[in-house]
């Protein structure tokens, strides 16, 4: 085994890659399950799933995460068998595999949170291990009347499933062709290589197989790639994609069909085949790996770009002022002004381009919901269909991360509480299968509207009122208010799925208080309930220091604070007549000490005269440090900064508000601006005691 | 300055291999994420060492080894197979196809670096470069 820690620095990259692999594995497993239920085959999904687990196993071994290695190992083993059987997976294998993926995911989360991965559950490992040697029945292969030109198609190098795919396409009236691409250094320099060729060709058909051919290429080249594909595109189009001559296209259909007995049934794995390992090259996959054009970027790097942009914006306003001064002095600045205007537009475009980088597709964000609903189907015994209509809506990653737990809760609630059991539904004249439908629409107001509808029993206003010990509300809004009361439950006992999770109060807090959005509900008894969430497409995230002053919590952006110091009340010098304005010593220099308590007018001046916090935040104001005394530091955390939109509330020194998770709005202070108010009024004002007003 | 081609469909894995070999004097690295990409790279540029995964999305490592050994100018290219499949049959098959060394994940930085050193220091450098001169 690896000595622990040798590859520890790769842990973040490892977690990101495994996360990606898990997401695609979950998609593939759902596709496989769906196919199993229909009695169909999904050989490609089985193979992808196998490969994802194989990669997870190898990577986990490198970073020495033994529990994930064991889980992935046994899952991989059962999938190898299924892959050899042409994608035939017994239905009984699906559930342990789902649990296995979940167990891996849990351990990835633990590692991500800086904890060690807990051991793999022994009973799950046993069940996965038992999946290994199951033999599945092979469906008989259809004999086809069409046959491949064996020489052109390198029939001996094709797997039975690949051959079947090509013949099936031919039988369905598609063209099966062999397209030869000849790589060269010149072509590679122009961006034409086997990867880009595969991507390009995949847009015009299904690539079944790619074979490297050496020494056989036209034009004396030593290498050519033969792409075998099913397509409806013209030869000229295909040739164009691979850069023209010396590329060639030829048909794979044999001149005359021969007897169908050439298509012998696919070999079914026997016990002896299961005992011997399969070599990797037999597990080929003609498909270009998903996500090829995507790049993972740490959000902090985007933030960094945003900070540089902010510096540019500040610089631009200095430039604008300088130009204005020149204009005032009578200089010819017309051209400069035009350039400045253009510059302003470019900065705005750059800003929106950077913001767009943070956007994630809702389709990707929601890809775990089908798995969640699948689990709920099992635990609740209800028949549910989940419909996602997300289109191409996008959302800031920070918003999506915060929103997801709320959506998960609403979906759980819908299945667990709102939908009736199948027999109950039938007797109410509904189809036995319940429907949960989630739709997303971007609004022009910079908001995303998400609707979650179920066709269940509707919210029973009377029961809710009784549980809340309140009168029956008359409006849907009133009913939602009751539902969102902390701790409200209409159930006698917590249910297995929704019971211990968050309540509606948390959903509302996330949507309304954290994200500054809206939550509405419509419900009709016996017909169903629709929740409508509106959230901003993007939010401002700030690393903040949270502190307490005169019994209230405040936050201040970390970036604005130069230093945190302890204040010894006995050492504070208070010049006569300064009315509470003291001086503290910091590395030999006197720094003005301002009582934030007084600045915010939290106490009367008489009481404040002697009062002094034990800590102070040092903020630089016009180059000079100023210390703001506070009562207690509570820590540092990332907050969602919500600007105060209402002009009546907007005051200098207050950057906005946030929700720290306690449900109370917390002011985010801009101490620099607060200090500016003080300095702006000068020493005279301080001496008169009026600076804090 | 040894040119090394690192082939693995996992980006993290490629980075780990590069990190292990980086201390080897002046080595330069090219990465490929699939067997086909590796074959293309090998015909376009001369390499001194190939570090190869077995299980990849398009064509597997064994097939890459077979291709390499089928090329006159690549016949002596040292190949290290790095794989999660550590069974004897895989090892035998890889070595039979012409791989120089077979390593199982997880490996230590030292073991991979030692393997690379032993191959690079006895191998004739850059067959492709030398062919026209010789």
PDB file of N, CA, C and O in Angstrom, chain A residues 570-629:
ATOM      1  N   UNK A 570      -7.330  49.393  30.526  1.00  0.00           N
ATOM      2  CA  UNK A 570      -6.505  50.230  31.412  1.00  0.00           C
ATOM      3  C   UNK A 570      -5.466  51.026  30.637  1.00  0.00           C
ATOM      4  O   UNK A 570      -4.942  52.014  31.112  1.00  0.00           O
ATOM      5  N   UNK A 571      -5.149  50.557  29.457  1.00  0.00           N
ATOM      6  CA  UNK A 571      -4.076  51.221  28.709  1.00  0.00           C
ATOM      7  C   UNK A 571      -4.597  52.207  27.676  1.00  0.00           C
ATOM      8  O   UNK A 571      -3.826  52.803  26.931  1.00  0.00           O
ATOM      9  N   UNK A 572      -5.914  52.326  27.608  1.00  0.00           N
ATOM     10  CA  UNK A 572      -6.470  53.268  26.626  1.00  0.00           C
ATOM     11  C   UNK A 572      -6.293  54.690  27.160  1.00  0.00           C
ATOM     12  O   UNK A 572      -6.645  54.983  28.293  1.00  0.00           O
ATOM     13  N   UNK A 573      -5.716  55.521  26.345  1.00  0.00           N
ATOM     14  CA  UNK A 573      -5.524  56.920  26.735  1.00  0.00           C
ATOM     15  C   UNK A 573      -6.731  57.707  26.245  1.00  0.00           C
ATOM     16  O   UNK A 573      -7.139  57.559  25.089  1.00  0.00           O
ATOM     17  N   UNK A 574      -7.321  58.456  27.149  1.00  0.00           N
ATOM     18  CA  UNK A 574      -8.475  59.252  26.735  1.00  0.00           C
ATOM     19  C   UNK A 574      -8.176  60.736  26.936  1.00  0.00           C
ATOM     20  O   UNK A 574      -8.299  61.242  28.037  1.00  0.00           O
ATOM     21  N   UNK A 575      -7.804  61.404  25.867  1.00  0.00           N
ATOM     22  CA  UNK A 575      -7.512  62.834  26.008  1.00  0.00           C
ATOM     23  C   UNK A 575      -8.756  63.563  26.494  1.00  0.00           C
ATOM     24  O   UNK A 575      -9.874  63.222  26.080  1.00  0.00           O
ATOM     25  N   UNK A 576      -8.550  64.545  27.376  1.00  0.00           N
ATOM     26  CA  UNK A 576      -9.679  65.285  27.940  1.00  0.00           C
ATOM     27  C   UNK A 576     -10.479  65.955  26.823  1.00  0.00           C
ATOM     28  O   UNK A 576      -9.911  66.456  25.854  1.00  0.00           O
ATOM     29  N   UNK A 577     -11.772  65.902  26.955  1.00  0.00           N
ATOM     30  CA  UNK A 577     -12.620  66.614  26.008  1.00  0.00           C
ATOM     31  C   UNK A 577     -12.896  65.858  24.723  1.00  0.00           C
ATOM     32  O   UNK A 577     -13.648  66.320  23.876  1.00  0.00           O
ATOM     33  N   UNK A 578     -12.280  64.691  24.538  1.00  0.00           N
ATOM     34  CA  UNK A 578     -12.494  63.973  23.275  1.00  0.00           C
ATOM     35  C   UNK A 578     -13.785  63.162  23.291  1.00  0.00           C
ATOM     36  O   UNK A 578     -14.155  62.579  22.288  1.00  0.00           O
ATOM     37  N   UNK A 579     -14.427  63.130  24.455  1.00  0.00           N
ATOM     38  CA  UNK A 579     -15.729  62.486  24.567  1.00  0.00           C
ATOM     39  C   UNK A 579     -15.747  61.051  24.035  1.00  0.00           C
ATOM     40  O   UNK A 579     -16.413  60.745  23.055  1.00  0.00           O
ATOM     41  N   UNK A 580     -14.975  60.213  24.683  1.00  0.00           N
ATOM     42  CA  UNK A 580     -15.037  58.793  24.311  1.00  0.00           C
ATOM     43  C   UNK A 580     -14.028  58.412  23.253  1.00  0.00           C
ATOM     44  O   UNK A 580     -13.761  57.246  23.042  1.00  0.00           O
ATOM     45  N   UNK A 581     -13.466  59.374  22.552  1.00  0.00           N
ATOM     46  CA  UNK A 581     -12.459  59.033  21.557  1.00  0.00           C
ATOM     47  C   UNK A 581     -11.146  58.763  22.276  1.00  0.00           C
ATOM     48  O   UNK A 581     -10.559  59.651  22.884  1.00  0.00           O
ATOM     49  N   UNK A 582     -10.708  57.504  22.244  1.00  0.00           N
ATOM     50  CA  UNK A 582      -9.479  57.158  22.952  1.00  0.00           C
ATOM     51  C   UNK A 582      -8.334  56.904  21.992  1.00  0.00           C
ATOM     52  O   UNK A 582      -8.487  56.982  20.773  1.00  0.00           O
ATOM     53  N   UNK A 583      -7.203  56.587  22.566  1.00  0.00           N
ATOM     54  CA  UNK A 583      -6.051  56.217  21.756  1.00  0.00           C
ATOM     55  C   UNK A 583      -5.509  54.901  22.283  1.00  0.00           C
ATOM     56  O   UNK A 583      -5.417  54.705  23.495  1.00  0.00           O
ATOM     57  N   UNK A 584      -5.175  53.955  21.399  1.00  0.00           N
ATOM     58  CA  UNK A 584      -4.527  52.721  21.829  1.00  0.00           C
ATOM     59  C   UNK A 584      -3.163  52.657  21.174  1.00  0.00           C
ATOM     60  O   UNK A 584      -2.914  53.263  20.135  1.00  0.00           O
ATOM     61  N   UNK A 585      -2.310  51.900  21.823  1.00  0.00           N
ATOM     62  CA  UNK A 585      -0.977  51.772  21.265  1.00  0.00           C
ATOM     63  C   UNK A 585      -0.904  50.523  20.397  1.00  0.00           C
ATOM     64  O   UNK A 585      -1.353  49.449  20.780  1.00  0.00           O
ATOM     65  N   UNK A 586      -0.343  50.682  19.211  1.00  0.00           N
ATOM     66  CA  UNK A 586      -0.094  49.514  18.371  1.00  0.00           C
ATOM     67  C   UNK A 586       1.309  49.644  17.810  1.00  0.00           C
ATOM     68  O   UNK A 586       1.584  50.582  17.066  1.00  0.00           O
ATOM     69  N   UNK A 587       2.153  48.735  18.185  1.00  0.00           N
ATOM     70  CA  UNK A 587       3.560  48.731  17.752  1.00  0.00           C
ATOM     71  C   UNK A 587       4.185  50.123  17.852  1.00  0.00           C
ATOM     72  O   UNK A 587       4.719  50.666  16.890  1.00  0.00           O
ATOM     73  N   UNK A 588       3.994  50.718  19.014  1.00  0.00           N
ATOM     74  CA  UNK A 588       4.668  51.974  19.273  1.00  0.00           C
ATOM     75  C   UNK A 588       3.967  53.206  18.749  1.00  0.00           C
ATOM     76  O   UNK A 588       4.401  54.327  18.992  1.00  0.00           O
ATOM     77  N   UNK A 589       2.870  53.020  18.000  1.00  0.00           N
ATOM     78  CA  UNK A 589       2.182  54.200  17.469  1.00  0.00           C
ATOM     79  C   UNK A 589       0.795  54.294  18.084  1.00  0.00           C
ATOM     80  O   UNK A 589       0.179  53.274  18.412  1.00  0.00           O
ATOM     81  N   UNK A 590       0.306  55.502  18.254  1.00  0.00           N
ATOM     82  CA  UNK A 590      -1.030  55.702  18.809  1.00  0.00           C
ATOM     83  C   UNK A 590      -2.059  55.619  17.690  1.00  0.00           C
ATOM     84  O   UNK A 590      -1.883  56.214  16.632  1.00  0.00           O
ATOM     85  N   UNK A 591      -3.081  54.825  17.944  1.00  0.00           N
ATOM     86  CA  UNK A 591      -4.147  54.660  16.945  1.00  0.00           C
ATOM     87  C   UNK A 591      -5.450  55.127  17.590  1.00  0.00           C
ATOM     88  O   UNK A 591      -5.747  54.746  18.718  1.00  0.00           O
ATOM     89  N   UNK A 592      -6.214  55.971  16.885  1.00  0.00           N
ATOM     90  CA  UNK A 592      -7.496  56.408  17.456  1.00  0.00           C
ATOM     91  C   UNK A 592      -8.414  55.203  17.668  1.00  0.00           C
ATOM     92  O   UNK A 592      -8.503  54.343  16.796  1.00  0.00           O
ATOM     93  N   UNK A 593      -9.038  55.151  18.826  1.00  0.00           N
ATOM     94  CA  UNK A 593      -9.948  54.046  19.145  1.00  0.00           C
ATOM     95  C   UNK A 593     -11.367  54.591  19.184  1.00  0.00           C
ATOM     96  O   UNK A 593     -11.678  55.497  19.960  1.00  0.00           O
ATOM     97  N   UNK A 594     -12.201  54.033  18.337  1.00  0.00           N
ATOM     98  CA  UNK A 594     -13.579  54.501  18.244  1.00  0.00           C
ATOM     99  C   UNK A 594     -14.478  53.428  18.837  1.00  0.00           C
ATOM    100  O   UNK A 594     -14.300  52.251  18.545  1.00  0.00           O
ATOM    101  N   UNK A 595     -15.420  53.836  19.670  1.00  0.00           N
ATOM    102  CA  UNK A 595     -16.369  52.858  20.188  1.00  0.00           C
ATOM    103  C   UNK A 595     -17.461  52.644  19.149  1.00  0.00           C
ATOM    104  O   UNK A 595     -18.218  53.552  18.836  1.00  0.00           O
ATOM    105  N   UNK A 596     -17.490  51.428  18.612  1.00  0.00           N
ATOM    106  CA  UNK A 596     -18.485  51.135  17.591  1.00  0.00           C
ATOM    107  C   UNK A 596     -19.886  51.238  18.186  1.00  0.00           C
ATOM    108  O   UNK A 596     -20.838  51.647  17.543  1.00  0.00           O
ATOM    109  N   UNK A 597     -19.957  50.876  19.465  1.00  0.00           N
ATOM    110  CA  UNK A 597     -21.206  50.934  20.200  1.00  0.00           C
ATOM    111  C   UNK A 597     -21.818  52.336  20.109  1.00  0.00           C
ATOM    112  O   UNK A 597     -22.996  52.506  19.851  1.00  0.00           O
ATOM    113  N   UNK A 598     -20.948  53.316  20.275  1.00  0.00           N
ATOM    114  CA  UNK A 598     -21.440  54.695  20.247  1.00  0.00           C
ATOM    115  C   UNK A 598     -21.698  55.141  18.822  1.00  0.00           C
ATOM    116  O   UNK A 598     -22.666  55.828  18.537  1.00  0.00           O
ATOM    117  N   UNK A 599     -20.802  54.725  17.926  1.00  0.00           N
ATOM    118  CA  UNK A 599     -20.938  55.115  16.529  1.00  0.00           C
ATOM    119  C   UNK A 599     -22.290  54.677  15.988  1.00  0.00           C
ATOM    120  O   UNK A 599     -22.928  55.347  15.190  1.00  0.00           O
ATOM    121  N   UNK A 600     -22.718  53.496  16.461  1.00  0.00           N
ATOM    122  CA  UNK A 600     -23.981  52.958  15.988  1.00  0.00           C
ATOM    123  C   UNK A 600     -25.141  53.418  16.862  1.00  0.00           C
ATOM    124  O   UNK A 600     -26.263  52.964  16.676  1.00  0.00           O
ATOM    125  N   UNK A 601     -24.822  54.251  17.843  1.00  0.00           N
ATOM    126  CA  UNK A 601     -25.828  54.796  18.752  1.00  0.00           C
ATOM    127  C   UNK A 601     -26.597  53.712  19.456  1.00  0.00           C
ATOM    128  O   UNK A 601     -27.821  53.730  19.537  1.00  0.00           O
ATOM    129  N   UNK A 602     -25.847  52.717  19.907  1.00  0.00           N
ATOM    130  CA  UNK A 602     -26.522  51.634  20.595  1.00  0.00           C
ATOM    131  C   UNK A 602     -26.717  51.959  22.072  1.00  0.00           C
ATOM    132  O   UNK A 602     -27.532  51.334  22.723  1.00  0.00           O
ATOM    133  N   UNK A 603     -25.940  52.877  22.635  1.00  0.00           N
ATOM    134  CA  UNK A 603     -26.106  53.222  24.048  1.00  0.00           C
ATOM    135  C   UNK A 603     -26.029  54.736  24.209  1.00  0.00           C
ATOM    136  O   UNK A 603     -25.550  55.431  23.327  1.00  0.00           O
ATOM    137  N   UNK A 604     -26.474  55.192  25.329  1.00  0.00           N
ATOM    138  CA  UNK A 604     -26.415  56.634  25.596  1.00  0.00           C
ATOM    139  C   UNK A 604     -24.972  57.031  25.856  1.00  0.00           C
ATOM    140  O   UNK A 604     -24.205  56.255  26.423  1.00  0.00           O
ATOM    141  N   UNK A 605     -24.576  58.239  25.475  1.00  0.00           N
ATOM    142  CA  UNK A 605     -23.196  58.678  25.641  1.00  0.00           C
ATOM    143  C   UNK A 605     -22.702  58.567  27.077  1.00  0.00           C
ATOM    144  O   UNK A 605     -21.565  58.184  27.319  1.00  0.00           O
ATOM    145  N   UNK A 606     -23.566  58.846  28.048  1.00  0.00           N
ATOM    146  CA  UNK A 606     -23.137  58.835  29.451  1.00  0.00           C
ATOM    147  C   UNK A 606     -22.628  57.451  29.859  1.00  0.00           C
ATOM    148  O   UNK A 606     -21.597  57.311  30.502  1.00  0.00           O
ATOM    149  N   UNK A 607     -23.359  56.425  29.426  1.00  0.00           N
ATOM    150  CA  UNK A 607     -22.942  55.067  29.790  1.00  0.00           C
ATOM    151  C   UNK A 607     -21.691  54.665  29.023  1.00  0.00           C
ATOM    152  O   UNK A 607     -20.882  53.899  29.511  1.00  0.00           O
ATOM    153  N   UNK A 608     -21.587  55.217  27.834  1.00  0.00           N
ATOM    154  CA  UNK A 608     -20.533  54.757  26.956  1.00  0.00           C
ATOM    155  C   UNK A 608     -19.173  55.314  27.328  1.00  0.00           C
ATOM    156  O   UNK A 608     -18.162  54.759  26.941  1.00  0.00           O
ATOM    157  N   UNK A 609     -19.178  56.409  28.057  1.00  0.00           N
ATOM    158  CA  UNK A 609     -17.911  57.086  28.305  1.00  0.00           C
ATOM    159  C   UNK A 609     -16.833  56.149  28.820  1.00  0.00           C
ATOM    160  O   UNK A 609     -15.700  56.164  28.344  1.00  0.00           O
ATOM    161  N   UNK A 610     -17.213  55.288  29.781  1.00  0.00           N
ATOM    162  CA  UNK A 610     -16.193  54.412  30.332  1.00  0.00           C
ATOM    163  C   UNK A 610     -16.142  53.064  29.653  1.00  0.00           C
ATOM    164  O   UNK A 610     -15.175  52.335  29.801  1.00  0.00           O
ATOM    165  N   UNK A 611     -17.199  52.748  28.899  1.00  0.00           N
ATOM    166  CA  UNK A 611     -17.283  51.414  28.309  1.00  0.00           C
ATOM    167  C   UNK A 611     -16.287  51.261  27.176  1.00  0.00           C
ATOM    168  O   UNK A 611     -15.974  52.190  26.469  1.00  0.00           O
ATOM    169  N   UNK A 612     -15.813  50.073  27.051  1.00  0.00           N
ATOM    170  CA  UNK A 612     -14.851  49.840  25.989  1.00  0.00           C
ATOM    171  C   UNK A 612     -14.823  48.362  25.680  1.00  0.00           C
ATOM    172  O   UNK A 612     -14.858  47.530  26.578  1.00  0.00           O
ATOM    173  N   UNK A 613     -14.824  48.016  24.411  1.00  0.00           N
ATOM    174  CA  UNK A 613     -14.764  46.613  24.029  1.00  0.00           C
ATOM    175  C   UNK A 613     -13.414  46.035  24.378  1.00  0.00           C
ATOM    176  O   UNK A 613     -12.466  46.747  24.704  1.00  0.00           O
ATOM    177  N   UNK A 614     -13.329  44.716  24.305  1.00  0.00           N
ATOM    178  CA  UNK A 614     -12.068  44.065  24.632  1.00  0.00           C
ATOM    179  C   UNK A 614     -11.259  43.775  23.378  1.00  0.00           C
ATOM    180  O   UNK A 614     -10.108  43.393  23.444  1.00  0.00           O
ATOM    181  N   UNK A 615     -11.909  43.907  22.227  1.00  0.00           N
ATOM    182  CA  UNK A 615     -11.226  43.637  20.953  1.00  0.00           C
ATOM    183  C   UNK A 615     -11.450  44.849  20.051  1.00  0.00           C
ATOM    184  O   UNK A 615     -12.409  45.596  20.238  1.00  0.00           O
ATOM    185  N   UNK A 616     -10.558  44.996  19.108  1.00  0.00           N
ATOM    186  CA  UNK A 616     -10.774  46.062  18.144  1.00  0.00           C
ATOM    187  C   UNK A 616     -10.356  45.621  16.754  1.00  0.00           C
ATOM    188  O   UNK A 616      -9.425  44.821  16.590  1.00  0.00           O
ATOM    189  N   UNK A 617     -11.082  46.122  15.754  1.00  0.00           N
ATOM    190  CA  UNK A 617     -10.765  45.842  14.353  1.00  0.00           C
ATOM    191  C   UNK A 617     -10.057  47.078  13.822  1.00  0.00           C
ATOM    192  O   UNK A 617     -10.565  48.190  13.963  1.00  0.00           O
ATOM    193  N   UNK A 618      -8.897  46.865  13.230  1.00  0.00           N
ATOM    194  CA  UNK A 618      -8.189  48.017  12.687  1.00  0.00           C
ATOM    195  C   UNK A 618      -8.467  48.126  11.194  1.00  0.00           C
ATOM    196  O   UNK A 618      -8.286  47.166  10.438  1.00  0.00           O
ATOM    197  N   UNK A 619      -8.982  49.279  10.817  1.00  0.00           N
ATOM    198  CA  UNK A 619      -9.342  49.536   9.431  1.00  0.00           C
ATOM    199  C   UNK A 619      -8.568  50.759   8.988  1.00  0.00           C
ATOM    200  O   UNK A 619      -8.408  51.712   9.747  1.00  0.00           O
ATOM    201  N   UNK A 620      -8.086  50.727   7.761  1.00  0.00           N
ATOM    202  CA  UNK A 620      -7.327  51.883   7.289  1.00  0.00           C
ATOM    203  C   UNK A 620      -8.269  52.860   6.605  1.00  0.00           C
ATOM    204  O   UNK A 620      -9.097  52.498   5.784  1.00  0.00           O
ATOM    205  N   UNK A 621      -8.155  54.101   7.004  1.00  0.00           N
ATOM    206  CA  UNK A 621      -9.015  55.136   6.432  1.00  0.00           C
ATOM    207  C   UNK A 621      -8.108  56.246   5.931  1.00  0.00           C
ATOM    208  O   UNK A 621      -7.396  56.858   6.710  1.00  0.00           O
ATOM    209  N   UNK A 622      -8.107  56.458   4.630  1.00  0.00           N
ATOM    210  CA  UNK A 622      -7.203  57.436   3.989  1.00  0.00           C
ATOM    211  C   UNK A 622      -5.766  57.237   4.456  1.00  0.00           C
ATOM    212  O   UNK A 622      -5.077  58.183   4.826  1.00  0.00           O
ATOM    213  N   UNK A 623      -5.386  56.003   4.500  1.00  0.00           N
ATOM    214  CA  UNK A 623      -3.995  55.693   4.846  1.00  0.00           C
ATOM    215  C   UNK A 623      -3.734  55.627   6.341  1.00  0.00           C
ATOM    216  O   UNK A 623      -2.694  55.143   6.764  1.00  0.00           O
ATOM    217  N   UNK A 624      -4.677  56.102   7.148  1.00  0.00           N
ATOM    218  CA  UNK A 624      -4.447  56.127   8.597  1.00  0.00           C
ATOM    219  C   UNK A 624      -5.244  55.012   9.271  1.00  0.00           C
ATOM    220  O   UNK A 624      -6.428  54.833   8.983  1.00  0.00           O
ATOM    221  N   UNK A 625      -4.605  54.259  10.169  1.00  0.00           N
ATOM    222  CA  UNK A 625      -5.352  53.211  10.862  1.00  0.00           C
ATOM    223  C   UNK A 625      -6.313  53.781  11.903  1.00  0.00           C
ATOM    224  O   UNK A 625      -5.986  54.768  12.583  1.00  0.00           O
ATOM    225  N   UNK A 626      -7.475  53.169  11.983  1.00  0.00           N
ATOM    226  CA  UNK A 626      -8.456  53.529  13.004  1.00  0.00           C
ATOM    227  C   UNK A 626      -8.901  52.221  13.646  1.00  0.00           C
ATOM    228  O   UNK A 626      -9.132  51.235  12.938  1.00  0.00           O
ATOM    229  N   UNK A 627      -8.984  52.198  14.975  1.00  0.00           N
ATOM    230  CA  UNK A 627      -9.412  50.980  15.664  1.00  0.00           C
ATOM    231  C   UNK A 627     -10.876  51.108  16.073  1.00  0.00           C
ATOM    232  O   UNK A 627     -11.263  52.121  16.654  1.00  0.00           O
ATOM    233  N   UNK A 628     -11.667  50.111  15.735  1.00  0.00           N
ATOM    234  CA  UNK A 628     -13.081  50.101  16.135  1.00  0.00           C
ATOM    235  C   UNK A 628     -13.247  49.075  17.246  1.00  0.00           C
ATOM    236  O   UNK A 628     -13.013  47.878  17.026  1.00  0.00           O
ATOM    237  N   UNK A 629     -13.649  49.546  18.407  1.00  0.00           N
ATOM    238  CA  UNK A 629     -13.788  48.642  19.540  1.00  0.00           C
ATOM    239  C   UNK A 629     -15.105  47.884  19.441  1.00  0.00           C
ATOM    240  O   UNK A 629     -16.146  48.469  19.165  1.00  0.00           O
TER     241      UNK A 629
END
